[in-house]
Each structure stands twice: as structure tokens, then as C-alpha cells.
């Protein structure tokens, strides 16, 4: 399936979300916050890597995906009328991650982070939002992006050494 029809389907589901549930449980809101924080941390790390090593792949490609993922999660906050948490990396409230000494090390960190991300969704986030089909759809897509779209390029990069 191309991205455009999937995006249209996703937007339609997000617009229909209030028909499923008007409020979020504390667990679902916490899961949404964890997912958003994870996306923002990844973006901050990739930005640090690019600041040190230039427009290096796969970071230059995946940082844009992280921004799209953040926008999808923010859309869910808006759908449910929940205030979007500030981006502590953007405001300086959180210390931005630093890039390691080598690009290969950055790629190894990327591999570890994408595996941890997949496991976070499987073990914590998806179960916490199971009662919300729209949130589950978005989180499943983000989880799959980590495993299927982000992990392989980081593995190739790490293996190049």
C-alpha cells in the first residue's frame, strides 16, 4: 500500500476518534507521552549526530520520519483535547543527547535504540492503549517503522564500521 492512501486512512481514523472515546485513561495518556518523548529524544540524538558528522545517512533520512511521527502523536493529543507536553529538548529543559566519537558508534546506538523502541511499544505502550483503536493504529505504525524502516539502515551502517 502506498503511503498516500495509508495517510488518508489514518487521518480519517483520527478524525473519527471521538466517536470511540472522549477521554483518555491516565495509562493511555502516559503511553502517549512516552511515545512522544521517545520520538523527540530520537530526533534530538539524530540532530546531534548530524551536527557532528554532517548530513550523514541514515540519520538525515530518519530524522524526517521522527518529525512525522511526532506530528502524528501531537494529532492524537489534539483529537482527545489533551495539552501537548512541551519539547524539553527544544526549550532547553532537557539536556540534548550528544553524538559519540564515530559515525559507526552512532549507528550502533541507533540499532540499540530502534530495538528498545520496538520493545517499548510491544511491552508497554500498545497494551496501554488497546481500548483506543485510533491510538493503537498510530502506535502500531510507529512500532513497525522502527523495526522495518529504521532498524535495517542502522544495522547496515553499523556493519560498515
Short mmCIF file of C-alpha atoms in Angstrom, two decimals:
data_model
loop_
_atom_site.label_atom_id
_atom_site.label_comp_id
_atom_site.label_asym_id
_atom_site.label_seq_id
_atom_site.Cartn_x
_atom_site.Cartn_y
_atom_site.Cartn_z
CA UNK A 1 0.00 0.00 0.00
CA UNK A 2 1.43 3.38 -0.88
CA UNK A 3 1.90 5.98 1.82
CA UNK A 4 -0.75 8.38 0.49
CA UNK A 5 -3.78 6.05 0.89
CA UNK A 6 -2.46 4.94 4.28
CA UNK A 7 -2.08 8.56 5.37
CA UNK A 8 -5.61 9.37 4.19
CA UNK A 9 -6.96 6.35 6.08
CA UNK A 10 -5.03 7.37 9.18
CA UNK A 11 -6.34 10.93 9.04
CA UNK A 12 -9.88 9.65 8.65
CA UNK A 13 -9.49 7.41 11.66
CA UNK A 14 -8.04 10.25 13.71
CA UNK A 15 -10.97 12.46 12.79
CA UNK A 16 -13.38 9.74 13.87
CA UNK A 17 -11.59 9.08 17.16
CA UNK A 18 -14.01 10.97 19.40
CA UNK A 19 -16.72 8.54 18.33
CA UNK A 20 -14.72 5.77 20.02
CA UNK A 21 -13.84 7.53 23.25
CA UNK A 22 -13.98 11.08 24.51
CA UNK A 23 -11.31 10.87 27.20
CA UNK A 24 -8.04 9.11 27.76
CA UNK A 25 -7.32 6.95 30.76
CA UNK A 26 -4.25 8.02 32.75
CA UNK A 27 -2.46 4.93 31.39
CA UNK A 28 -3.26 5.81 27.79
CA UNK A 29 -2.19 9.42 28.30
CA UNK A 30 1.06 8.25 29.90
CA UNK A 31 1.68 5.90 26.95
CA UNK A 32 1.07 8.74 24.52
CA UNK A 33 3.54 10.87 26.49
CA UNK A 34 6.16 8.12 26.48
CA UNK A 35 5.82 7.68 22.73
CA UNK A 36 6.11 11.43 22.14
CA UNK A 37 9.15 11.70 24.42
CA UNK A 38 10.78 8.77 22.63
CA UNK A 39 10.29 10.42 19.22
CA UNK A 40 11.66 13.72 20.49
CA UNK A 41 14.69 12.07 22.07
CA UNK A 42 15.43 10.24 18.82
CA UNK A 43 15.15 13.46 16.84
CA UNK A 44 17.47 15.26 19.27
CA UNK A 45 20.04 12.47 19.05
CA UNK A 46 19.91 12.36 15.26
CA UNK A 47 20.30 16.14 15.14
CA UNK A 48 23.38 15.89 17.37
CA UNK A 49 24.85 13.22 15.09
CA UNK A 50 24.21 15.36 12.02
CA UNK A 51 25.70 18.42 13.71
CA UNK A 52 28.89 16.45 14.27
CA UNK A 53 29.08 14.34 11.09
CA UNK A 54 27.10 16.35 8.55
CA UNK A 55 24.15 15.17 6.50
CA UNK A 56 25.01 11.51 7.15
CA UNK A 57 22.71 8.68 6.22
CA UNK A 58 20.69 7.08 7.64
CA UNK A 59 20.30 9.91 10.17
CA UNK A 60 19.40 12.52 7.57
CA UNK A 61 16.53 10.35 6.32
CA UNK A 62 15.26 9.03 9.62
CA UNK A 63 15.19 12.40 11.39
CA UNK A 64 12.44 13.46 8.99
CA UNK A 65 10.47 10.32 9.82
CA UNK A 66 10.79 11.10 13.53
CA UNK A 67 9.33 14.54 12.89
CA UNK A 68 6.39 12.98 11.06
CA UNK A 69 5.90 10.54 13.93
CA UNK A 70 5.88 13.41 16.41
CA UNK A 71 3.24 15.20 14.33
CA UNK A 72 1.07 12.07 14.30
CA UNK A 73 1.25 11.82 18.09
CA UNK A 74 0.51 15.52 18.52
CA UNK A 75 -2.55 14.98 16.33
CA UNK A 76 -3.77 12.39 18.82
CA UNK A 77 -3.30 14.82 21.70
CA UNK A 78 -5.39 17.33 19.80
CA UNK A 79 -8.05 14.76 18.94
CA UNK A 80 -8.54 13.98 22.61
CA UNK A 81 -8.28 17.58 23.79
CA UNK A 82 -5.17 16.92 25.87
CA UNK A 83 -2.46 19.55 26.20
CA UNK A 84 0.67 18.65 24.24
CA UNK A 85 3.70 18.42 26.54
CA UNK A 86 6.47 20.86 25.74
CA UNK A 87 9.51 19.58 23.91
CA UNK A 88 12.13 19.77 26.64
CA UNK A 89 14.94 19.36 24.10
CA UNK A 90 13.71 22.39 22.15
CA UNK A 91 13.22 24.54 25.26
CA UNK A 92 16.46 23.53 26.96
CA UNK A 93 14.63 21.93 29.88
CA UNK A 94 16.23 18.61 28.91
CA UNK A 95 19.89 18.13 28.07
CA UNK A 96 20.20 17.21 24.43
CA UNK A 97 21.92 13.91 23.67
CA UNK A 98 25.47 14.11 22.40
CA UNK A 99 26.94 12.33 19.42
CA UNK A 100 29.52 9.61 20.02
CA UNK A 101 33.06 9.78 18.66
CA UNK A 102 32.39 7.92 15.42
CA UNK A 103 29.54 7.59 12.97
CA UNK A 104 29.75 3.80 13.33
CA UNK A 105 29.16 4.17 17.07
CA UNK A 106 26.21 6.46 16.35
CA UNK A 107 24.77 3.77 14.08
CA UNK A 108 25.24 1.14 16.79
CA UNK A 109 23.35 3.40 19.19
CA UNK A 110 20.67 3.73 16.51
CA UNK A 111 20.36 -0.07 16.31
CA UNK A 112 20.02 -0.36 20.08
CA UNK A 113 17.50 2.49 20.21
CA UNK A 114 15.27 1.05 17.48
CA UNK A 115 15.22 -2.36 19.16
CA UNK A 116 14.40 -0.73 22.50
CA UNK A 117 11.70 1.33 20.79
CA UNK A 118 10.07 -1.74 19.28
CA UNK A 119 10.16 -3.48 22.65
CA UNK A 120 8.72 -0.41 24.41
CA UNK A 121 5.74 -0.43 22.06
CA UNK A 122 5.24 -4.19 22.34
CA UNK A 123 5.63 -4.45 26.10
CA UNK A 124 4.17 -1.20 27.41
CA UNK A 125 2.66 1.30 25.02
CA UNK A 126 0.41 -0.83 22.81
CA UNK A 127 -1.15 -2.70 25.75
CA UNK A 128 -1.85 0.63 27.49
CA UNK A 129 -3.82 1.98 24.51
CA UNK A 130 -5.60 -1.22 23.46
CA UNK A 131 -9.01 0.36 24.16
CA UNK A 132 -8.30 3.16 21.65
CA UNK A 133 -8.27 1.85 18.06
CA UNK A 134 -7.05 5.16 16.62
CA UNK A 135 -4.12 5.41 19.03
CA UNK A 136 -3.34 1.72 18.58
CA UNK A 137 -3.21 2.21 14.80
CA UNK A 138 -0.76 5.09 15.09
CA UNK A 139 1.41 3.36 17.67
CA UNK A 140 1.47 0.12 15.68
CA UNK A 141 2.60 2.11 12.67
CA UNK A 142 5.36 3.80 14.69
CA UNK A 143 6.44 0.48 16.16
CA UNK A 144 6.57 -1.10 12.71
CA UNK A 145 8.52 1.86 11.34
CA UNK A 146 11.17 1.27 13.98
CA UNK A 147 11.53 -2.40 13.17
CA UNK A 148 11.00 -2.38 9.41
CA UNK A 149 12.18 1.04 8.20
CA UNK A 150 14.69 2.37 10.72
CA UNK A 151 16.43 -0.69 12.16
CA UNK A 152 17.73 -2.13 8.84
CA UNK A 153 19.51 1.08 7.71
CA UNK A 154 21.10 1.47 11.14
CA UNK A 155 22.22 -2.17 11.04
CA UNK A 156 23.78 -1.68 7.59
CA UNK A 157 25.51 1.48 8.79
CA UNK A 158 26.81 -0.22 11.95
CA UNK A 159 28.08 -3.19 9.94
CA UNK A 160 30.05 -0.90 7.61
CA UNK A 161 32.04 0.12 10.68
#
